[in-house]
Every structure is written in structure tokens, then in C-alpha cells.
Amino acid sequence: MAYRSPVSEIRFILDKVVPLAPLSATERFAEATGETVEAILTEAGKLCDEVMAPLIRNGDLTPAKLENGVVRSSPGFKEAYEQIAEGGWVGIASPEEYGGMGLPLTLAIAVNDMMSGANLALQLNPLLTQGQIDALEHHASDELKELYLPKLISGEWSGTMNLTEPQAGSDVGALRSKAEPNGDGTYSVTGQKIFISWGDSDMTKNVCHLVLARLPDGAPGTKGISLFMVPKYIPDENGEPGVANSLKVVSLEHKMGLHGSPTCVMSFEGAKGWMVDGPNKGMAAMFTMMNNARLNVGVEGIGIAEGAYQKALAYAQERVQFKPIIEHADVRRMLAEMKAEVFAARSIALACAVAIDLGHATGDEAWAARAALLTPIAKAYGTDTGMWVSDQGIQVHGGMGFIEETGAAQYFRDVRVTAIYEGTNGIQSMDLVGRKMMDGGKAAFRLLQEVEEDAKAAREALPDLAEQVWEAAETLREHTEWMIGQDMQDRFAGSVPYLKAFARVLGAHYHLRAAFAEGAGSRHAKLAAVYIRRLLPQFAAALAEAREGAAGLYALSVEDLSA
Ligand SMILES: Cc1cc2nc3c(=O)[nH]c(=O)nc-3n(C[C@H](O)[C@H](O)[C@H](O)COP(=O)(O)OP(=O)(O)OC[C@H]3O[C@@H](n4cnc5c(N)ncnc54)[C@H](O)[C@@H]3O)c2cc1C
């Protein structure tokens, strides 16, 4: 079965579970009506199903390659990219004054979900450009905006993010790239960056690198980092690609998956750059890009999970072992739980997107705090879901899942990196229990209050499910109060299971909302029962692990671990 974009499922979530209605009620997003959503999702869905999805194996079997210093993309990618650009899909949520559609980020997120399921390697290119647009919109001078934004939004040029260096991965502050002032307002950027996704491309006329580097007097650590726009071709007086800049792709990484996306080692050799925002403000600007990208990477996991689920579902109906394997209880369990996980992760990601949009449209700090709280959860749970569902997808296929021809293994290989890049899921979890709880847990408690109120409202219609969700939220609230009293080392030691527990409770909450909206006995109520009765109970085990703190881990010395 070919991939089919989950248009109606996303529509349902935006109607009934994390409604877009409050957003269309704002002046800024008044155009985001049900009809617009339908039109956008349907059109994007066609592009995903008919143009992007058929190329997914091309990316895997014929990876991007480096030829004479230039990246050649996988067969068909260039043509497909042109359609993405022509359709205006890069700039769905970008400002209209620079050629974007000006729609809510929520719609861009929904489209990115579908595109990731269709062809993650290709989708990563416009995704990075979208992050760059966001960073420039909020931090660049008007001059830079006018030069770059229209080209990036139209998809004529693409954008990359250059943070990682061999010694500076999670510890970005350890970077050594330098930027020397040229005396004319520009800078000479020198350094080596590794793991740069789509660091070059034959799909666009220019590749614009946002590079983190340190000024000569920049303090050590993240405080002394600045951000520079370093284009592959320096724009001429007409804003068209002019002379080549002093930078090159040194090599491409050989990866376990995502072969269609070139991962480049970049060398900047006194390349001409323009500072974005002020000196030493690089991390703030990069955070704008990274926050957008974190949610989008979560959504990459969800898209892959969708694709893997669809493939497994089709196979389970065709494959006969005594009877079609979908009739075996264990296979039915796998499929039901896969579907329930995808729904939960998608709802959390869309809830995060709606919170971001409402924060922008209303200026209400509570929405911004909600978005900040949900971002690490959406990223880590979305990508964990991508890994777990694609793993189960292989299992449903039996031996054929291990054989590359079915394509089940590709989902598993492709999605693995999503739990690593844009901040590993461990780093996301530490962000949740650290920075995101610096408000004393205010945003978390407010959200849990809503979960409990919704559960109370559903008590009469769905007594068993509602009670279970209410109790889980109450337990999580108590645990959160306890955790806030612990020191950081103990919080960090339990942060990954804590995030998982939080995601479980939220997943159950959105399932319950769907069930309540559709009524007992509905398809969504049955799916909610699978999630709440079978998967939600895992939250208690996760919290038990989260409460263990750090001491027991360090009691086991390095020598003990090595014995
Ligand atoms: C395919 C691919 C594409 C990529 N694309 C880009 C890109 O476009 N641009 C870019 O700049 N980078 C990119 N990256 C880099 C990516 O963001 C980094 O790999 C990631 O941030 C992790 O850094 P690292 O690999 O150095 O791992 P490390 O930082 O060495 O981490 C190793 C392990 O230690 C843990 N760890 C590290 N520090 C801490 C800490 N303080 N507390 C607890 N645990 C910790 C990590 O969670 C992880 O489990 C890409 C990577 C890959 C593989």
C-alpha cells in the first residue's frame, strides 16, 4: 500500500482535540478557518502522496553524493523540491510581506508531519530553511531580511544551521569557529563544522549557512557566541548569487539511515559573513531557530511513525499464517498500540504548535509558557514514538521486516537520528525538569489542572477512562511538586522517565478528549481505551524510576561498570 497522508486525522485533531478555533478567533490568524485548513491539508497531502512518497526508496538506495565539491541529490529529489517550492510550502507560516502565506505555524507543523511520513530525507531541506526564516525574521537587520527572506521563503535558496563541531556537540559553548571583523561591517568566518544537514544542494541556487562563531573578544562558553549569515554565493548588487564564498563541503558522512539527506563536513576558510543580531547574541538567535526545529523534529518522528504504521497495517492484512496475521491477538495488539501512540504524539505536537501561535497572536505569556513546556515533550515523545512504532512495524512484518525490500527497515533506520539531533532526547528531558520548571512548575500545574478538569467533565460519559486519567494527572502533579524540591543532579537522573510519564499523561488526556467528543463506542473511544488502559499505566513505572535520583547510579562506579 502506498503512503496516504493522514489528512482527515489531522483535521479531526484540529477540530475536536486541540481546536484551531481560538486561533481563527484572533485578528492575526482570522484566515485560518476550517476551509483554509481543509484546502491546505488536502493540497499538501496530494504533493506528499503523489510526488514525495514515491521517492523515499531513491533516497535510501541512491544517497546524495559529493561530486567535485558539489552535492548531487538523490534521483527525483530536485524535481520534487521544485514542486515543494512552487507550491509555496516552504513559507506556509512565513510573513506575507516577504512572500509567505502568513498562516499559523500549526498548519506548517501539520504539513511537515505529512511530508516527513512521505519522505523525511527530502523534507529535512525545507524544514531547515523554515528554521532559518524564523531566526532571521526575529533577529536579523532589515537589510538582511530584505535580501534573504524572499529567496528563502520562495524556496529559491535553502538554509542550514551550523552549530556542531568535532569537540562541540551537546556542549555548543565549546565551539572554536572564529569570526574576525573585516572593517566594512562584514566578518571573516573560519572553522570546521560537522554533521551539517543539507550543507550543500543542487536543488537550490544558493545555500545560506547560519554559522555560530566567536568574535576575537568573545567570552568562552555560550555567552561569547555570535551568529553569522554565510552564503555559499555572495549576493551581487541585484541580490542574485554572485561570487563563490570561501567555504566548501569536505566530505559527506556515511550514515545508518536518512541517506537522501547529505550530512556534510563543512570548512569555512575566511568566508564572508554578516552578523545576525548583535555581538554575543548568537545563542539567543539560534534558540529561536532551534525551538522551531525541535517541534519539527518531534513531528518528523510522528510522520515516520505514520508511514511505518500504514505499511505494517497493509502487510498484516495480506500476510496469511493460518489466517491473516491481523487476526492474531498479538499482531492486533501491536497495530492498535502503534495507532494509539501516533495519535497521542500528534496531538501533543499540535497542542504545542497551537500554544506557540496563540502566544504570538495574543501576547499572553501563559501561552508562551505552555509552548515552552510542551516543546521538549513534543520533541522527545514524537521521536521516541517514531522509533518505537517503526520497530514494531518491522516486528509485524516478521522476517520480511528485516529484509530491505519491504521498506519497513528504512523507517527504523531513518528515524533513529531524530532522537539525537536538535538536542538529544536526554538534553530535552533535562530542559523539561530544569529550565522549564524554573517557574516553580506553574506552567506544568496549569496544564495538569486542565487535564483534571477535562477528566472530571468526561466522568459521566466515560467513567472508567476518565477516572484513570484523573488519577494519573493527580499522581504526576504530586510527583512534580516533589521533584521541584530536589537538586538538579537528582532531577537530571530521572528526567528521561519523568518526561515519558508526562507524555503518557498528556497522551491519555488528548485521547480522552477525542473519545469524549465522539462519544462512547466511537472509533476514537475504542482507540482511547487502548491507550489509557494499556499504555498509560506505564507512567507509574516511569515515575518510580524518576524518583530514584542520582545516588544509586553513581554508587555503581566506573570500575563497577567496567567489571
Ligand atoms: C544525521 C545528522 C544530522 C545532523 N544535522 C545537524 C545540522 O544540520 N547542524 C548541526 O549543527 N548539527 C547537526 N547534527 C549534530 C547533532 O545535533 C549532534 O549530533 C547532537 O547535538 C549531539 O551531539 P554529539 O553528537 O556531539 O553527541 P554528544 O554531545 O557527545 O552526546 C553523547 C551522549 O552524551 C549525552 N550528553 C552530552 N552532554 C550531556 C549533558 N550535559 N548531560 C547529559 N547527557 C549529556 C547525550 O545525550 C548523548 O547521549 C546532526 C547529526 C546527525 C547525526
XYZ file of C-alpha atoms and ligand atoms in Angstrom:
616
model
C 0.000 0.000 0.000
C 1.281 3.441 -0.908
C 1.623 6.128 1.773
C -1.530 8.188 2.306
C -1.253 11.467 4.179
C -3.369 11.447 7.336
C -5.416 14.490 6.285
C -8.673 13.530 7.999
C -6.949 12.504 11.239
C -5.162 15.852 11.479
C -8.391 17.663 10.601
C -10.141 15.814 13.407
C -7.447 16.720 15.948
C -7.553 20.388 14.938
C -11.354 20.350 15.171
C -12.000 18.408 18.323
C -8.858 17.694 20.301
C -6.622 20.774 20.149
C -9.025 23.080 18.364
C -7.740 25.696 15.995
C -10.897 27.744 16.624
C -9.388 30.029 19.316
C -6.685 30.846 16.799
C -9.048 31.777 13.974
C -10.815 33.981 16.528
C -7.689 36.168 16.760
C -7.136 39.078 14.401
C -3.752 37.773 13.296
C -4.978 34.357 12.207
C -8.559 35.143 11.236
C -7.957 33.459 7.892
C -7.159 30.110 9.467
C -10.711 28.837 9.118
C -11.855 25.259 8.674
C -11.944 25.742 4.882
C -8.380 27.016 4.780
C -7.198 24.110 6.876
C -9.019 21.658 4.633
C -7.602 23.229 1.472
C -4.030 23.364 2.781
C -4.004 19.829 4.126
C -5.649 18.360 1.023
C -3.259 20.078 -1.389
C -0.188 19.274 0.669
C -1.423 15.721 1.062
C -1.516 15.313 -2.733
C 2.066 16.520 -3.040
C 3.177 14.158 -0.286
C 1.383 11.116 -1.674
C 1.997 11.629 -5.373
C 5.371 13.359 -5.549
C 7.408 12.891 -2.362
C 6.446 9.409 -1.135
C 7.310 7.602 -4.387
C 10.917 8.848 -3.983
C 11.533 7.532 -0.473
C 13.440 4.453 -1.692
C 15.504 6.545 -4.137
C 16.903 8.468 -1.206
C 17.806 5.246 0.575
C 19.264 3.315 -2.344
C 20.911 6.194 -4.192
C 22.178 8.542 -1.490
C 23.178 12.105 -2.127
C 26.833 12.187 -3.210
C 29.693 14.638 -3.384
C 30.999 15.213 -6.906
C 33.790 17.734 -7.457
C 32.841 19.567 -4.289
C 29.146 19.773 -5.164
C 26.376 17.686 -3.608
C 24.217 15.789 -6.105
C 20.892 14.901 -4.589
C 19.124 11.559 -4.987
C 17.251 10.929 -8.249
C 13.980 12.827 -8.463
C 14.634 14.982 -5.393
C 15.376 18.136 -7.379
C 12.139 17.937 -9.353
C 10.127 17.129 -6.240
C 11.771 20.004 -4.375
C 10.771 22.369 -7.184
C 7.167 21.402 -6.628
C 7.507 21.967 -2.878
C 8.917 25.436 -3.571
C 6.417 26.313 -6.297
C 3.525 25.289 -4.070
C 4.724 27.854 -1.511
C 5.102 25.096 1.104
C 8.376 26.431 2.493
C 6.671 29.665 3.541
C 3.327 28.488 4.928
C 3.898 30.228 8.247
C 6.242 32.957 6.974
C 5.347 36.646 6.864
C 3.258 37.728 3.892
C 5.338 40.886 3.395
C 8.222 38.665 2.283
C 6.093 36.343 0.169
C 4.935 33.809 2.765
C 1.382 32.628 3.351
C 1.248 34.144 6.869
C -0.691 31.151 8.195
C -0.305 29.747 11.712
C 2.734 27.605 12.482
C 0.239 24.873 13.397
C -0.520 24.373 9.716
C 3.162 24.234 8.814
C 3.614 21.619 11.530
C 0.689 19.584 10.196
C 2.124 19.715 6.673
C 5.615 18.814 7.934
C 4.132 15.787 9.695
C 2.687 14.555 6.387
C 5.861 15.370 4.439
C 8.037 13.538 6.980
C 5.942 10.414 6.587
C 6.226 10.732 2.817
C 9.966 11.372 2.570
C 11.923 12.507 5.606
C 15.289 12.962 3.861
C 13.817 15.420 1.351
C 11.601 17.178 3.859
C 14.592 17.976 6.062
C 15.746 20.533 3.492
C 12.721 22.884 3.610
C 12.431 22.247 7.344
C 15.866 23.728 7.967
C 15.040 26.659 5.717
C 11.904 27.303 7.775
C 14.007 27.417 10.948
C 16.365 29.881 9.311
C 13.487 32.086 8.169
C 12.237 32.164 11.744
C 15.647 33.132 13.128
C 16.139 35.897 10.534
C 12.609 37.224 10.982
C 13.166 37.694 14.694
C 16.853 38.630 14.865
C 18.224 39.964 11.566
C 18.556 43.566 10.385
C 16.017 44.849 7.856
C 18.738 44.748 5.216
C 19.415 41.049 5.734
C 15.721 40.308 5.915
C 15.000 42.053 2.638
C 17.832 40.275 0.883
C 17.351 36.760 2.206
C 13.775 36.235 3.331
C 12.032 36.416 -0.072
C 14.501 33.926 -1.599
C 14.305 31.532 1.336
C 10.526 31.735 1.547
C 10.105 31.092 -2.168
C 12.443 28.105 -1.830
C 14.815 29.537 -4.418
C 17.572 29.426 -1.771
C 17.833 26.993 1.114
C 19.061 27.440 4.681
C 21.234 25.374 7.008
C 22.206 25.550 10.656
C 25.880 25.194 11.557
C 26.400 24.579 15.250
C 28.200 21.278 15.660
C 31.987 20.924 15.659
C 34.022 17.820 16.467
C 34.530 18.874 20.115
C 31.241 20.800 20.420
C 28.093 18.682 20.192
C 25.655 18.972 23.107
C 28.186 21.408 24.584
C 27.759 24.077 21.915
C 29.739 26.540 24.024
C 32.923 24.567 23.278
C 32.917 25.706 19.647
C 36.109 27.129 18.150
C 34.967 28.723 14.875
C 36.097 32.339 14.698
C 34.760 35.479 13.122
C 37.147 38.400 12.523
C 35.741 41.830 11.645
C 36.705 42.913 8.099
C 36.296 46.580 8.972
C 33.453 47.091 6.487
C 30.665 45.624 8.608
C 31.287 42.102 7.346
C 33.235 39.281 9.037
C 35.682 36.561 8.025
C 34.402 33.256 9.343
C 36.847 30.388 9.810
C 36.289 26.939 11.257
C 35.137 23.412 10.696
C 31.575 22.271 11.241
C 30.461 18.667 11.183
C 27.136 16.872 10.668
C 25.608 19.744 8.680
C 22.367 18.569 7.103
C 21.933 19.666 3.503
C 25.189 21.649 3.808
C 25.086 21.793 0.038
C 22.423 21.085 -2.526
C 21.874 21.095 -6.255
C 18.190 21.770 -5.639
C 18.570 25.471 -4.884
C 20.515 28.345 -6.439
C 22.158 29.319 -3.166
C 22.722 27.679 0.202
C 22.631 30.074 3.149
C 24.511 28.965 6.208
C 23.732 30.307 9.637
C 27.024 29.762 11.436
C 27.805 30.067 15.139
C 31.275 31.504 15.716
C 33.176 33.542 18.267
C 34.393 37.117 17.835
C 38.065 37.735 18.792
C 36.964 39.150 22.165
C 34.079 36.681 22.621
C 33.954 35.188 26.130
C 34.387 31.432 26.496
C 31.242 29.280 26.605
C 27.839 30.112 25.130
C 27.976 33.748 26.306
C 30.602 34.686 23.738
C 28.959 33.187 20.659
C 27.626 35.225 17.739
C 25.616 34.192 14.699
C 26.567 34.865 11.082
C 24.875 34.535 7.742
C 27.432 32.967 5.416
C 26.042 32.300 1.935
C 27.561 29.821 -0.499
C 27.403 32.513 -3.187
C 27.694 36.118 -2.100
C 24.656 38.016 -3.375
C 25.532 40.615 -6.054
C 24.086 44.127 -6.265
C 20.852 42.694 -7.686
C 20.542 40.201 -4.861
C 21.381 37.290 -7.151
C 24.032 34.645 -6.375
C 27.394 36.203 -7.235
C 30.955 35.091 -6.494
C 31.570 31.875 -4.599
C 32.316 32.321 -0.894
C 35.359 30.728 0.780
C 33.663 27.640 2.087
C 33.382 24.054 0.972
C 31.934 20.675 1.708
C 34.868 18.492 2.719
C 33.020 15.185 2.801
C 29.668 13.511 3.397
C 29.014 11.213 6.360
C 28.142 7.545 5.818
C 25.065 7.031 7.929
C 22.803 4.205 9.145
C 19.803 5.885 7.516
C 18.416 9.116 6.105
C 20.748 8.593 3.151
C 18.864 11.010 0.911
C 19.828 13.878 3.222
C 23.502 14.806 2.749
C 25.220 15.263 6.130
C 28.244 17.438 5.429
C 31.580 18.233 6.986
C 31.934 21.952 6.215
C 35.047 24.044 6.078
C 34.766 27.830 6.356
C 38.031 29.420 5.291
C 37.767 33.140 5.934
C 34.283 33.057 4.412
C 32.455 36.357 4.231
C 29.681 36.592 6.768
C 27.143 39.070 8.054
C 26.275 39.199 11.739
C 22.711 38.371 12.662
C 21.618 40.342 15.727
C 24.328 41.844 17.934
C 27.706 40.589 19.151
C 27.462 37.629 21.537
C 23.756 37.214 20.890
C 24.213 34.103 18.769
C 22.720 31.618 21.158
C 19.517 33.608 21.591
C 19.037 33.791 17.824
C 19.928 30.151 17.405
C 17.435 29.222 20.107
C 14.680 30.781 18.021
C 15.712 28.502 15.189
C 16.168 25.511 17.460
C 12.818 25.835 19.215
C 11.043 25.782 15.898
C 13.244 22.911 14.770
C 12.731 20.913 17.983
C 8.999 20.780 17.499
C 9.516 19.993 13.827
C 11.898 17.150 14.653
C 9.296 15.717 17.021
C 6.914 15.878 14.108
C 9.456 14.083 11.909
C 9.214 11.165 14.324
C 5.436 11.229 14.154
C 5.422 11.320 10.341
C 7.739 8.327 10.177
C 5.572 6.513 12.715
C 2.565 7.148 10.480
C 4.350 5.753 7.422
C 5.602 2.704 9.335
C 2.140 2.070 10.763
C 0.447 2.256 7.372
C 2.948 -0.195 5.892
C 2.556 -2.657 8.774
C -1.238 -2.420 8.635
C -1.276 -3.246 4.927
C 1.110 -6.173 5.368
C -0.849 -7.589 8.302
C -3.956 -7.796 6.128
C -2.186 -9.543 3.244
C 0.069 -11.974 5.065
C -1.570 -15.281 5.954
C -0.186 -17.566 8.647
C -3.070 -19.903 9.421
C -5.199 -16.787 8.909
C -4.414 -13.168 8.011
C -1.908 -12.194 10.693
C -4.015 -9.150 11.631
C -6.415 -11.664 13.181
C -3.769 -12.870 15.639
C -4.155 -11.165 19.018
C -0.506 -10.172 19.336
C -0.428 -8.568 15.891
C -3.698 -6.810 16.650
C -2.120 -5.532 19.880
C 0.900 -4.157 18.036
C -1.201 -2.359 15.449
C -3.663 -0.933 17.969
C -0.883 0.356 20.204
C 1.030 1.797 17.254
C -2.028 3.723 16.132
C -2.774 4.907 19.658
C 0.808 6.151 20.105
C 0.753 8.075 16.834
C -2.498 9.790 17.784
C -1.144 10.785 21.201
C 2.188 12.100 19.904
C 0.493 14.007 17.088
C -1.981 15.642 19.461
C 0.817 16.755 21.800
C 2.813 18.239 18.899
C -0.219 20.080 17.540
C -1.095 21.316 21.046
C 2.430 22.729 21.260
C 2.060 24.414 17.870
C -1.315 25.929 18.778
C 0.200 27.258 22.023
C 3.061 28.876 20.059
C 0.581 30.510 17.674
C -1.731 31.670 20.453
C 1.270 33.112 22.275
C 2.165 35.140 19.180
C -1.384 36.151 18.336
C -2.479 37.193 21.828
C 0.792 38.158 23.507
C -0.411 36.158 26.516
C 2.604 34.900 28.495
C 0.702 31.835 29.665
C 0.558 30.516 26.105
C 4.254 31.148 25.611
C 4.954 29.244 28.839
C 2.712 26.390 27.675
C 4.601 26.221 24.380
C 7.953 26.237 26.156
C 6.842 23.409 28.434
C 5.467 21.293 25.605
C 8.397 21.720 23.181
C 10.815 19.225 24.819
C 7.945 16.779 25.398
C 6.789 17.033 21.787
C 10.350 16.547 20.532
C 11.316 13.601 22.718
C 7.989 11.789 22.729
C 7.432 12.364 18.993
C 10.813 10.888 18.123
C 10.539 8.071 20.688
C 7.205 7.248 19.080
C 8.841 7.239 15.643
C 11.452 4.773 16.861
C 9.049 2.526 18.748
C 6.394 2.419 16.051
C 8.899 1.751 13.257
C 10.438 -1.003 15.406
C 7.001 -2.573 15.876
C 6.428 -2.131 12.153
C 9.388 -4.425 11.498
C 8.036 -6.931 14.026
C 4.641 -7.024 12.321
C 6.439 -7.907 9.081
C 8.271 -10.816 10.704
C 11.362 -11.849 8.720
C 10.318 -9.641 5.836
C 10.728 -6.651 8.132
C 14.445 -7.376 8.290
C 14.662 -7.551 4.513
C 15.191 -4.138 2.954
C 12.780 -4.579 0.025
C 9.701 -4.118 2.184
C 10.819 -0.649 3.281
C 9.877 -1.324 6.932
C 13.538 -1.243 7.979
C 14.146 2.071 6.232
C 11.682 3.845 8.517
C 13.535 2.431 11.526
C 16.950 3.464 10.205
C 15.801 6.876 9.016
C 14.058 7.886 12.222
C 16.846 6.897 14.620
C 18.721 10.172 14.315
C 15.679 12.236 15.247
C 16.187 11.261 18.903
C 19.747 12.590 18.606
C 19.761 15.782 16.574
C 18.275 19.103 17.642
C 19.406 18.252 21.167
C 19.339 14.598 22.189
C 16.226 13.386 23.956
C 18.296 13.323 27.150
C 19.005 17.038 26.723
C 15.294 17.686 26.053
C 14.372 15.906 29.278
C 16.892 17.927 31.269
C 15.398 21.061 29.735
C 11.948 19.965 30.942
C 12.950 19.315 34.558
C 15.407 22.239 34.668
C 14.674 25.384 32.693
C 11.018 24.633 32.135
C 10.423 24.226 35.875
C 12.161 27.480 36.801
C 8.703 28.978 37.177
C 8.198 26.677 40.177
C 6.152 24.351 37.985
C 3.494 26.976 37.253
C 3.053 26.071 33.574
C 3.080 22.346 34.354
C 0.494 22.669 37.137
C -1.746 24.811 34.961
C -1.698 22.164 32.250
C -2.334 19.343 34.729
C -5.245 21.342 36.123
C -6.775 21.331 32.651
C -6.206 17.606 32.313
C -8.021 17.025 35.595
C -10.897 19.360 34.715
C -11.395 17.644 31.368
C -11.315 14.264 33.050
C -13.963 15.419 35.527
C -16.149 16.636 32.675
C -15.863 13.228 30.971
C -16.625 11.236 34.139
C -20.268 10.647 33.376
C -19.860 9.691 29.731
C -16.675 7.634 30.065
C -16.352 6.801 33.776
C -13.520 4.260 33.669
C -11.296 6.093 31.254
C -11.896 9.490 32.838
C -11.107 8.219 36.327
C -7.850 6.663 35.204
C -6.735 9.880 33.508
C -7.687 11.994 36.524
C -5.739 9.767 38.879
C -2.689 9.749 36.631
C -2.716 13.557 36.414
C -3.018 13.809 40.195
C -0.084 11.436 40.700
C 2.013 13.355 38.177
C 1.141 16.610 39.930
C 2.305 15.215 43.264
C 5.467 13.872 41.708
C 6.170 17.216 40.046
C 5.822 19.003 43.401
C 8.278 16.532 44.919
C 10.706 16.847 42.017
C 10.859 20.637 42.180
C 12.255 20.251 45.705
C 15.164 18.076 44.552
C 18.597 19.248 43.443
C 19.432 19.343 39.742
C 21.570 16.229 39.730
C 18.681 14.151 41.094
C 16.227 15.761 38.702
C 18.508 15.094 35.741
C 18.990 11.458 36.734
C 15.231 10.965 36.489
C 14.490 13.402 33.681
C 14.012 10.926 30.821
C 11.486 8.730 32.672
C 9.796 11.878 34.028
C 9.319 13.231 30.510
C 7.964 9.858 29.390
C 5.484 9.876 32.274
C 4.392 13.426 31.419
C 3.899 12.452 27.779
C 1.849 9.409 28.796
C -0.495 11.544 30.896
C -0.868 14.126 28.122
C -1.386 11.409 25.513
C -4.170 9.962 27.666
C -5.664 13.428 28.097
C -5.916 14.048 24.348
C -7.254 10.557 23.715
C -9.900 11.183 26.349
C -10.839 14.451 24.700
C -11.250 12.663 21.367
C -13.349 9.933 22.970
C -15.499 12.488 24.791
C -16.041 14.480 21.610
C -17.098 11.409 19.628
C -18.913 9.533 22.399
C -18.723 6.069 23.957
C -18.444 3.271 21.405
C -16.943 5.537 18.719
C -13.722 4.646 16.907
C -11.863 7.266 18.935
C -13.295 5.983 22.220
C -12.058 2.492 21.372
C -8.610 3.805 20.494
C -8.589 5.890 23.698
C -9.327 2.726 25.679
C -6.285 1.055 24.130
C -4.077 3.964 25.118
C -5.488 4.645 28.563
C -5.880 1.043 29.714
C -2.752 -0.465 28.153
C -0.180 2.293 27.709
C -1.000 4.940 30.321
C -0.175 2.577 33.244
C 3.474 2.721 32.125
C 3.607 6.220 33.581
C 3.693 4.839 37.135
C 6.761 2.693 36.403
C 8.430 5.672 34.748
C 7.767 7.852 37.803
C 9.185 5.184 40.104
C 12.396 5.293 38.078
C 12.356 9.097 38.014
C 12.172 9.217 41.832
C 15.310 7.149 42.314
C 17.632 10.147 41.964
C 21.305 10.050 41.098
C 22.983 8.437 44.122
C 22.261 4.838 43.111
C 23.638 5.461 39.632
C 26.915 6.873 40.930
C 27.136 4.168 43.619
C 27.958 1.966 40.662
C 31.474 3.225 39.958
C 33.120 3.337 36.539
C 35.159 0.334 37.726
C 31.924 -1.476 38.628
C 30.530 -0.701 35.189
C 33.722 -1.964 33.592
C 33.910 -5.196 35.643
C 22.396 12.901 10.616
C 22.728 14.073 11.465
C 22.366 15.344 11.066
C 22.732 16.457 11.826
N 22.440 17.719 11.379
C 22.978 18.790 12.027
C 22.886 20.098 11.467
O 22.262 20.310 10.421
N 23.503 21.134 12.112
C 24.209 20.950 13.268
O 24.739 21.915 13.802
N 24.306 19.719 13.843
C 23.712 18.644 13.243
N 23.832 17.385 13.775
C 24.544 17.240 15.045
C 23.617 16.882 16.199
O 22.841 17.979 16.553
C 24.511 16.347 17.331
O 24.926 15.053 16.956
C 23.782 16.309 18.666
O 23.561 17.602 19.127
C 24.558 15.532 19.718
O 25.893 15.953 19.796
P 27.069 14.877 19.714
O 26.819 14.031 18.520
O 28.349 15.574 19.807
O 26.836 13.948 20.980
P 27.400 14.249 22.437
O 27.090 15.648 22.818
O 28.806 13.795 22.517
O 26.457 13.290 23.295
C 26.739 11.901 23.526
C 25.802 11.415 24.635
O 26.065 12.157 25.843
C 24.880 12.791 26.296
N 25.227 14.088 26.859
C 26.018 15.040 26.347
N 26.041 16.110 27.163
C 25.245 15.828 28.202
C 24.838 16.540 29.367
N 25.247 17.794 29.621
N 24.005 15.921 30.231
C 23.557 14.680 29.985
N 23.879 13.973 28.903
C 24.715 14.536 28.022
C 23.985 12.913 25.077
O 22.611 12.979 25.422
C 24.322 11.627 24.320
O 23.568 10.571 24.820
C 23.431 16.263 13.048
C 23.767 14.966 13.478
C 23.449 13.896 12.693
C 23.870 12.518 13.167
